[in-house]
Structures are given as C-alpha cells and as structure tokens.
PDB file of C-alpha atoms and ligand atoms in Angstrom:
ATOM      1  CA  MET A  16     -19.094-217.474 185.559  1.00  0.00           C
ATOM      2  CA  PRO A  17     -17.236-220.229 183.586  1.00  0.00           C
ATOM      3  CA  ARG A  18     -14.668-219.060 181.050  1.00  0.00           C
ATOM      4  CA  PRO A  19     -13.247-220.811 177.971  1.00  0.00           C
ATOM      5  CA  THR A  20      -9.697-222.071 178.417  1.00  0.00           C
ATOM      6  CA  ALA A  21      -8.679-220.523 175.060  1.00  0.00           C
ATOM      7  CA  PRO A  22     -10.319-217.938 172.770  1.00  0.00           C
ATOM      8  CA  ILE A  23     -13.363-219.362 170.999  1.00  0.00           C
ATOM      9  CA  ARG A  24     -12.765-219.599 167.226  1.00  0.00           C
ATOM     10  CA  VAL A  25     -15.582-218.094 165.145  1.00  0.00           C
ATOM     11  CA  TYR A  26     -15.700-218.810 161.414  1.00  0.00           C
ATOM     12  CA  HIS A  27     -17.580-215.917 159.877  1.00  0.00           C
ATOM     13  CA  HIS A  28     -17.949-213.476 157.007  1.00  0.00           C
ATOM     14  CA  PRO A  29     -18.107-209.754 157.865  1.00  0.00           C
ATOM     15  CA  LEU A  30     -21.401-209.239 155.979  1.00  0.00           C
ATOM     16  CA  SER A  31     -23.120-212.343 157.369  1.00  0.00           C
ATOM     17  CA  GLY A  32     -25.815-211.363 159.839  1.00  0.00           C
ATOM     18  CA  HIS A  33     -26.025-214.969 161.042  1.00  0.00           C
ATOM     19  CA  ALA A  34     -22.336-214.795 161.939  1.00  0.00           C
ATOM     20  CA  HIS A  35     -22.679-211.312 163.402  1.00  0.00           C
ATOM     21  CA  ARG A  36     -25.281-212.462 165.916  1.00  0.00           C
ATOM     22  CA  VAL A  37     -22.686-214.927 167.263  1.00  0.00           C
ATOM     23  CA  ARG A  38     -19.883-212.338 167.458  1.00  0.00           C
ATOM     24  CA  LEU A  39     -22.325-209.935 169.112  1.00  0.00           C
ATOM     25  CA  PHE A  40     -23.286-212.461 171.780  1.00  0.00           C
ATOM     26  CA  LEU A  41     -19.659-213.425 172.467  1.00  0.00           C
ATOM     27  CA  SER A  42     -18.940-209.744 172.974  1.00  0.00           C
ATOM     28  CA  LEU A  43     -21.992-209.186 175.200  1.00  0.00           C
ATOM     29  CA  LEU A  44     -20.824-212.099 177.363  1.00  0.00           C
ATOM     30  CA  ALA A  45     -17.279-210.625 177.344  1.00  0.00           C
ATOM     31  CA  LEU A  46     -15.888-213.969 176.183  1.00  0.00           C
ATOM     32  CA  PRO A  47     -12.527-214.048 174.366  1.00  0.00           C
ATOM     33  CA  PHE A  48     -12.846-215.002 170.690  1.00  0.00           C
ATOM     34  CA  GLU A  49     -10.840-215.124 167.506  1.00  0.00           C
ATOM     35  CA  ALA A  50     -12.695-214.388 164.261  1.00  0.00           C
ATOM     36  CA  ILE A  51     -11.621-216.390 161.202  1.00  0.00           C
ATOM     37  CA  GLU A  52     -12.933-215.054 157.911  1.00  0.00           C
ATOM     38  CA  ILE A  53     -14.390-217.489 155.387  1.00  0.00           C
ATOM     39  CA  ASP A  54     -14.893-215.790 152.019  1.00  0.00           C
ATOM     40  CA  ILE A  55     -18.351-217.009 151.085  1.00  0.00           C
ATOM     41  CA  THR A  56     -18.200-214.889 147.896  1.00  0.00           C
ATOM     42  CA  LYS A  57     -15.367-217.185 146.728  1.00  0.00           C
ATOM     43  CA  GLY A  58     -17.003-220.431 147.859  1.00  0.00           C
ATOM     44  CA  GLU A  59     -14.587-221.111 150.729  1.00  0.00           C
ATOM     45  CA  GLN A  60     -17.526-222.467 152.753  1.00  0.00           C
ATOM     46  CA  LYS A  61     -17.877-225.381 150.330  1.00  0.00           C
ATOM     47  CA  ARG A  62     -14.248-226.511 150.549  1.00  0.00           C
ATOM     48  CA  PRO A  63     -13.613-229.906 152.194  1.00  0.00           C
ATOM     49  CA  GLU A  64     -11.797-228.434 155.197  1.00  0.00           C
ATOM     50  CA  PHE A  65     -14.768-226.189 156.017  1.00  0.00           C
ATOM     51  CA  LEU A  66     -17.364-228.877 155.207  1.00  0.00           C
ATOM     52  CA  SER A  67     -15.663-231.029 157.828  1.00  0.00           C
ATOM     53  CA  LEU A  68     -16.728-228.355 160.366  1.00  0.00           C
ATOM     54  CA  ASN A  69     -20.231-227.814 158.927  1.00  0.00           C
ATOM     55  CA  ALA A  70     -21.560-230.229 156.318  1.00  0.00           C
ATOM     56  CA  PHE A  71     -24.171-227.577 155.378  1.00  0.00           C
ATOM     57  CA  GLY A  72     -21.351-225.351 154.102  1.00  0.00           C
ATOM     58  CA  GLU A  73     -22.480-222.179 155.892  1.00  0.00           C
ATOM     59  CA  VAL A  74     -21.041-219.717 158.380  1.00  0.00           C
ATOM     60  CA  PRO A  75     -21.115-219.322 161.345  1.00  0.00           C
ATOM     61  CA  VAL A  76     -19.300-222.181 163.063  1.00  0.00           C
ATOM     62  CA  ILE A  77     -17.528-222.030 166.407  1.00  0.00           C
ATOM     63  CA  GLN A  78     -14.810-224.179 167.922  1.00  0.00           C
ATOM     64  CA  ASP A  79     -14.632-224.052 171.687  1.00  0.00           C
ATOM     65  CA  GLY A  80     -11.862-226.348 172.903  1.00  0.00           C
ATOM     66  CA  GLY A  81     -12.797-229.739 171.442  1.00  0.00           C
ATOM     67  CA  VAL A  82     -16.402-228.743 170.686  1.00  0.00           C
ATOM     68  CA  THR A  83     -17.518-227.666 167.197  1.00  0.00           C
ATOM     69  CA  ILE A  84     -20.983-226.129 166.777  1.00  0.00           C
ATOM     70  CA  ALA A  85     -22.606-224.874 163.560  1.00  0.00           C
ATOM     71  CA  ASP A  86     -25.767-222.785 163.113  1.00  0.00           C
ATOM     72  CA  SER A  87     -26.150-219.363 164.685  1.00  0.00           C
ATOM     73  CA  ASN A  88     -29.098-220.160 166.942  1.00  0.00           C
ATOM     74  CA  ALA A  89     -27.542-223.444 168.078  1.00  0.00           C
ATOM     75  CA  ILE A  90     -24.383-221.498 168.937  1.00  0.00           C
ATOM     76  CA  LEU A  91     -26.315-218.848 170.911  1.00  0.00           C
ATOM     77  CA  THR A  92     -28.019-221.622 172.881  1.00  0.00           C
ATOM     78  CA  TYR A  93     -24.714-223.390 173.556  1.00  0.00           C
ATOM     79  CA  LEU A  94     -22.993-220.216 174.727  1.00  0.00           C
ATOM     80  CA  ALA A  95     -25.910-219.154 176.929  1.00  0.00           C
ATOM     81  CA  ILE A  96     -26.208-222.527 178.655  1.00  0.00           C
ATOM     82  CA  LEU A  97     -22.465-222.981 179.133  1.00  0.00           C
ATOM     83  CA  TYR A  98     -21.286-219.461 179.955  1.00  0.00           C
ATOM     84  CA  ASP A  99     -24.303-217.647 181.464  1.00  0.00           C
ATOM     85  CA  GLU A 100     -25.071-219.516 184.649  1.00  0.00           C
ATOM     86  CA  SER A 101     -27.561-216.831 185.684  1.00  0.00           C
ATOM     87  CA  GLY A 102     -29.974-218.009 182.981  1.00  0.00           C
ATOM     88  CA  ARG A 103     -30.608-214.386 182.104  1.00  0.00           C
ATOM     89  CA  TRP A 104     -29.920-214.767 178.366  1.00  0.00           C
ATOM     90  CA  LEU A 105     -31.729-218.108 178.091  1.00  0.00           C
ATOM     91  CA  PRO A 106     -34.135-218.829 180.937  1.00  0.00           C
ATOM     92  CA  ARG A 107     -34.009-222.381 182.243  1.00  0.00           C
ATOM     93  CA  ASP A 108     -37.713-222.617 183.138  1.00  0.00           C
ATOM     94  CA  ALA A 109     -40.072-224.176 180.587  1.00  0.00           C
ATOM     95  CA  VAL A 110     -42.142-221.079 179.824  1.00  0.00           C
ATOM     96  CA  GLY A 111     -39.166-218.704 179.694  1.00  0.00           C
ATOM     97  CA  ALA A 112     -37.182-221.044 177.421  1.00  0.00           C
ATOM     98  CA  ALA A 113     -40.197-221.509 175.124  1.00  0.00           C
ATOM     99  CA  GLN A 114     -40.696-217.743 174.846  1.00  0.00           C
ATOM    100  CA  VAL A 115     -37.105-217.378 173.665  1.00  0.00           C
ATOM    101  CA  GLN A 116     -37.325-220.370 171.306  1.00  0.00           C
ATOM    102  CA  ARG A 117     -40.455-218.890 169.767  1.00  0.00           C
ATOM    103  CA  TRP A 118     -38.375-215.918 168.567  1.00  0.00           C
ATOM    104  CA  LEU A 119     -35.403-218.048 167.525  1.00  0.00           C
ATOM    105  CA  SER A 120     -37.835-219.723 165.124  1.00  0.00           C
ATOM    106  CA  VAL A 121     -38.793-216.294 163.771  1.00  0.00           C
ATOM    107  CA  ALA A 122     -35.081-215.516 163.353  1.00  0.00           C
ATOM    108  CA  ALA A 123     -34.638-218.692 161.279  1.00  0.00           C
ATOM    109  CA  GLY A 124     -37.870-218.135 159.306  1.00  0.00           C
ATOM    110  CA  PRO A 125     -39.477-214.824 158.323  1.00  0.00           C
ATOM    111  CA  LEU A 126     -36.484-212.716 159.385  1.00  0.00           C
ATOM    112  CA  VAL A 127     -34.306-214.541 156.834  1.00  0.00           C
ATOM    113  CA  ASN A 128     -37.011-215.001 154.175  1.00  0.00           C
ATOM    114  CA  GLY A 129     -38.056-211.340 154.332  1.00  0.00           C
ATOM    115  CA  PRO A 130     -35.492-208.664 155.264  1.00  0.00           C
ATOM    116  CA  GLY A 131     -32.564-211.092 155.125  1.00  0.00           C
ATOM    117  CA  ASP A 132     -33.194-212.227 151.549  1.00  0.00           C
ATOM    118  CA  ALA A 133     -34.091-208.684 150.402  1.00  0.00           C
ATOM    119  CA  ARG A 134     -30.629-207.570 151.581  1.00  0.00           C
ATOM    120  CA  VAL A 135     -28.885-210.530 149.939  1.00  0.00           C
ATOM    121  CA  ASN A 136     -30.623-209.674 146.651  1.00  0.00           C
ATOM    122  CA  VAL A 137     -29.183-206.142 146.808  1.00  0.00           C
ATOM    123  CA  LEU A 138     -25.720-207.323 147.920  1.00  0.00           C
ATOM    124  CA  PHE A 139     -25.443-209.816 145.074  1.00  0.00           C
ATOM    125  CA  GLY A 140     -27.216-207.688 142.449  1.00  0.00           C
ATOM    126  CA  ARG A 141     -30.101-210.137 142.110  1.00  0.00           C
ATOM    127  CA  PRO A 142     -33.592-209.014 141.032  1.00  0.00           C
ATOM    128  CA  GLN A 143     -35.663-207.933 144.031  1.00  0.00           C
ATOM    129  CA  ASN A 144     -38.494-210.248 145.006  1.00  0.00           C
ATOM    130  CA  THR A 145     -41.733-208.569 146.143  1.00  0.00           C
ATOM    131  CA  ARG A 146     -42.466-211.503 148.453  1.00  0.00           C
ATOM    132  CA  CYS A 147     -39.440-210.576 150.603  1.00  0.00           C
ATOM    133  CA  GLY A 148     -40.882-207.089 151.083  1.00  0.00           C
ATOM    134  CA  GLU A 149     -44.298-208.491 152.025  1.00  0.00           C
ATOM    135  CA  ILE A 150     -42.792-210.896 154.576  1.00  0.00           C
ATOM    136  CA  ALA A 151     -40.640-208.081 156.035  1.00  0.00           C
ATOM    137  CA  THR A 152     -43.610-205.726 156.354  1.00  0.00           C
ATOM    138  CA  ALA A 153     -45.763-208.332 158.116  1.00  0.00           C
ATOM    139  CA  LEU A 154     -42.907-209.292 160.444  1.00  0.00           C
ATOM    140  CA  PHE A 155     -41.874-205.768 161.401  1.00  0.00           C
ATOM    141  CA  LYS A 156     -45.497-204.744 162.021  1.00  0.00           C
ATOM    142  CA  ARG A 157     -45.891-207.729 164.364  1.00  0.00           C
ATOM    143  CA  MET A 158     -42.601-207.012 166.164  1.00  0.00           C
ATOM    144  CA  ASP A 159     -43.489-203.332 166.476  1.00  0.00           C
ATOM    145  CA  GLU A 160     -46.832-204.193 168.088  1.00  0.00           C
ATOM    146  CA  HIS A 161     -45.187-206.719 170.410  1.00  0.00           C
ATOM    147  CA  LEU A 162     -42.515-204.220 171.459  1.00  0.00           C
ATOM    148  CA  ALA A 163     -45.150-201.626 172.353  1.00  0.00           C
ATOM    149  CA  ALA A 164     -45.899-203.758 175.425  1.00  0.00           C
ATOM    150  CA  GLU A 165     -42.466-205.310 176.124  1.00  0.00           C
ATOM    151  CA  SER A 166     -38.980-203.742 176.247  1.00  0.00           C
ATOM    152  CA  TYR A 167     -37.400-206.875 174.755  1.00  0.00           C
ATOM    153  CA  LEU A 168     -38.768-209.693 172.619  1.00  0.00           C
ATOM    154  CA  ALA A 169     -39.017-212.331 175.336  1.00  0.00           C
ATOM    155  CA  GLY A 170     -39.746-210.112 178.320  1.00  0.00           C
ATOM    156  CA  ALA A 171     -38.357-207.344 180.467  1.00  0.00           C
ATOM    157  CA  HIS A 172     -34.649-207.873 179.739  1.00  0.00           C
ATOM    158  CA  ALA A 173     -32.477-208.867 176.780  1.00  0.00           C
ATOM    159  CA  THR A 174     -32.186-212.558 175.895  1.00  0.00           C
ATOM    160  CA  ILE A 175     -30.682-214.471 172.971  1.00  0.00           C
ATOM    161  CA  ALA A 176     -34.014-213.847 171.197  1.00  0.00           C
ATOM    162  CA  ASP A 177     -33.025-210.168 170.873  1.00  0.00           C
ATOM    163  CA  VAL A 178     -29.493-211.076 169.796  1.00  0.00           C
ATOM    164  CA  ALA A 179     -30.851-213.402 167.100  1.00  0.00           C
ATOM    165  CA  LEU A 180     -33.304-210.839 165.693  1.00  0.00           C
ATOM    166  CA  TYR A 181     -31.143-207.743 165.955  1.00  0.00           C
ATOM    167  CA  THR A 182     -28.798-207.873 162.976  1.00  0.00           C
ATOM    168  CA  TYR A 183     -31.098-208.520 160.019  1.00  0.00           C
ATOM    169  CA  THR A 184     -33.614-206.064 161.487  1.00  0.00           C
ATOM    170  CA  ALA A 185     -31.034-203.284 161.922  1.00  0.00           C
ATOM    171  CA  HIS A 186     -29.634-203.889 158.423  1.00  0.00           C
ATOM    172  CA  ALA A 187     -33.014-204.221 156.668  1.00  0.00           C
ATOM    173  CA  PRO A 188     -32.624-200.783 154.973  1.00  0.00           C
ATOM    174  CA  GLU A 189     -29.677-202.265 153.026  1.00  0.00           C
ATOM    175  CA  GLY A 190     -32.272-204.445 151.298  1.00  0.00           C
ATOM    176  CA  GLY A 191     -34.558-201.489 150.632  1.00  0.00           C
ATOM    177  CA  VAL A 192     -36.828-202.224 153.630  1.00  0.00           C
ATOM    178  CA  SER A 193     -37.459-199.004 155.577  1.00  0.00           C
ATOM    179  CA  LEU A 194     -37.692-199.059 159.373  1.00  0.00           C
ATOM    180  CA  GLN A 195     -39.283-195.609 159.517  1.00  0.00           C
ATOM    181  CA  PRO A 196     -42.877-196.868 160.076  1.00  0.00           C
ATOM    182  CA  TYR A 197     -41.840-198.859 163.156  1.00  0.00           C
ATOM    183  CA  ALA A 198     -41.052-196.546 166.090  1.00  0.00           C
ATOM    184  CA  GLN A 199     -41.152-199.288 168.750  1.00  0.00           C
ATOM    185  CA  LEU A 200     -38.887-201.489 166.666  1.00  0.00           C
ATOM    186  CA  ARG A 201     -36.377-198.658 166.232  1.00  0.00           C
ATOM    187  CA  ALA A 202     -36.426-197.936 169.976  1.00  0.00           C
ATOM    188  CA  TRP A 203     -35.727-201.650 170.627  1.00  0.00           C
ATOM    189  CA  LEU A 204     -32.726-201.520 168.253  1.00  0.00           C
ATOM    190  CA  ARG A 205     -31.351-198.540 170.211  1.00  0.00           C
ATOM    191  CA  ARG A 206     -31.833-200.439 173.510  1.00  0.00           C
ATOM    192  CA  ILE A 207     -29.783-203.351 172.176  1.00  0.00           C
ATOM    193  CA  GLU A 208     -27.094-201.009 170.837  1.00  0.00           C
ATOM    194  CA  ALA A 209     -26.850-199.498 174.345  1.00  0.00           C
ATOM    195  CA  LEU A 210     -26.064-202.872 175.986  1.00  0.00           C
ATOM    196  CA  PRO A 211     -22.524-203.074 177.444  1.00  0.00           C
ATOM    197  CA  ASN A 212     -20.012-204.486 174.920  1.00  0.00           C
ATOM    198  CA  PHE A 213     -22.399-204.138 171.953  1.00  0.00           C
ATOM    199  CA  ILE A 214     -20.627-204.491 168.602  1.00  0.00           C
ATOM    200  CA  GLY A 215     -22.273-203.721 165.268  1.00  0.00           C
ATOM    201  CA  MET A 216     -21.917-205.276 161.835  1.00  0.00           C
ATOM    202  CA  VAL A 217     -20.243-203.396 159.012  1.00  0.00           C
ATOM    203  CA  ARG A 218     -22.710-201.787 156.623  1.00  0.00           C
ATOM    204  CA  SER A 219     -22.722-203.274 153.145  1.00  0.00           C
ATOM    205  CA  LYS A 220     -21.166-201.405 150.222  1.00  0.00           C
ATOM    206  CA  ALA A 221     -24.640-201.253 148.696  1.00  0.00           C
ATOM    207  CA  LEU A 222     -25.379-198.271 150.937  1.00  0.00           C
ATOM    208  CA  ALA A 223     -21.854-197.012 151.634  1.00  0.00           C
TER     209      ALA A 223
HETATM  210  N1  GSH B 303     -29.241-221.642 159.645  1.00  0.00           N
HETATM  211  C1  GSH B 303     -27.923-221.101 159.471  1.00  0.00           C
HETATM  212  C2  GSH B 303     -27.909-220.193 158.243  1.00  0.00           C
HETATM  213  C3  GSH B 303     -26.518-219.640 157.994  1.00  0.00           C
HETATM  214  C4  GSH B 303     -26.390-218.968 156.646  1.00  0.00           C
HETATM  215  O1  GSH B 303     -27.366-218.816 155.883  1.00  0.00           O
HETATM  216  N2  GSH B 303     -25.156-218.532 156.335  1.00  0.00           N
HETATM  217  C5  GSH B 303     -24.878-217.887 155.083  1.00  0.00           C
HETATM  218  C6  GSH B 303     -24.248-216.522 155.312  1.00  0.00           C
HETATM  219  S1  GSH B 303     -25.399-215.412 156.093  1.00  0.00           S
HETATM  220  C7  GSH B 303     -23.866-218.718 154.313  1.00  0.00           C
HETATM  221  O2  GSH B 303     -22.898-219.187 154.868  1.00  0.00           O
HETATM  222  N3  GSH B 303     -24.107-218.858 153.013  1.00  0.00           N
HETATM  223  C8  GSH B 303     -23.196-219.514 152.142  1.00  0.00           C
HETATM  224  C9  GSH B 303     -23.838-220.583 151.327  1.00  0.00           C
HETATM  225  O3  GSH B 303     -25.009-220.922 151.584  1.00  0.00           O
HETATM  226  O4  GSH B 303     -23.168-221.099 150.431  1.00  0.00           O
HETATM  227  C10 GSH B 303     -27.516-220.339 160.715  1.00  0.00           C
HETATM  228  O5  GSH B 303     -28.397-219.851 161.446  1.00  0.00           O
HETATM  229  O6  GSH B 303     -26.316-220.238 161.023  1.00  0.00           O
END
C-alpha cells in the first residue's frame, strides 16, 4: 500500500461535513494527516492565500506533497486511486466505478440541497426552507429502500460512496430532519461508525 512521504495537509472547518468526509476517509485509510482550520465564519476561505489553493473559496482542500486538490468528492477519488491499490473503496471496473459515482452525484446534489442546507439554516440562524425538508424526505426514503437490499450504498462493502453520504445524513437531525422513520438508513450509519478507524464530526452547538 503506497504511503505519503509527509502528512497530508487538510484545510477544513470542524463543522463542515464536506471537510469531515475527507478527514474520515484519511482516517479509514490510516493515512497520516494534519488538519488546518480555516474559519469560514470569518471569511478566511475568501482570502487570497486560500483562494490560491481553491479559487472557489471553499473547504476542503488537501495538499499531498506537491499536489493540491479541492472538492471533497475529487479528494476522495484521488485518495482512493492513489492509496488504495486494492480498489475496494473505488472499484476500477466500469460498472463498479459508475455505481460509486452515481452516489457521489447524490452527495453533491440532494444531500447538500436537502439535509445539508437545512442544517446550515439552523447553524446560521437563517429561516428554514420547506424545500430542504422535502428534498431530505425524498432522499432518505430512497436511501432507506436501497439499503433494505444492500449493506452499503454501492454494494456489499463500504466504498467512498458511503464516506461521501455519511456525514450530512448522520447530522441531519441538527437541521431538524429526523432519522427515526428510516430504520435501514440508521443501521447503515451504525455499520459505517463500526468501521476500523472511524472518526465522527463534532455536533453543532445548535443541539448541544
Ligand atoms: N463541492 C464542494 C462544496 C464544499 C463546501 O460547500 N464547503 C463549504 C463548507 S461545508 C464552504 O467552504 N463554504 C464557505 C463558502 O462558501 O464561503 C465540496 O464537495 O468540497
């Protein structure tokens, strides 16, 4: 298994689920990393020195030796291809890779637009948007049905699809979205939390 020559630098914020999915995957792969906090509540992500790492002005970003990668799903893909030669976390065959990518698209779409945005509204004291709740309900119902037949999102074992979907699903109650109706979804969360080297994300003050 290849190893980085120095700890991978991860620019993150402790309440960013996008950044947490990267820290989680680094931990699951048992790769050394150094977390550098960017205070997105103070606009540090829009300063020139950070924009030179990610012109979109968002965490997460990683630096691995001379390589800089932004975007959580791009980072998961990079880490899986470079550091997991077994192809377990990101299958190398066309169908297996497509099945994972299908869920990475969900992680960048309805997961963010539904439960993700509902949580951000609570965290930042913004008015709640009913559309977020509707998107979350439709998504979690679909995931729950899917997980009745499969242990993990893209098949019989965990892949980066599960890593990408975990955080904003687990933290949906912080946005007022209950997980109680979804028994299969909750069982899937517990399976991920039982993986060796799992690390969670801090709960937001909204529910502390
Ligand atoms: N597509 C990006 C989205 C990242 C993202 O939305 N990051 C948020 C924190 S969760 C951020 O940095 N927001 C600050 C801003 O937009 O100014 C990814 O997957 O990494």
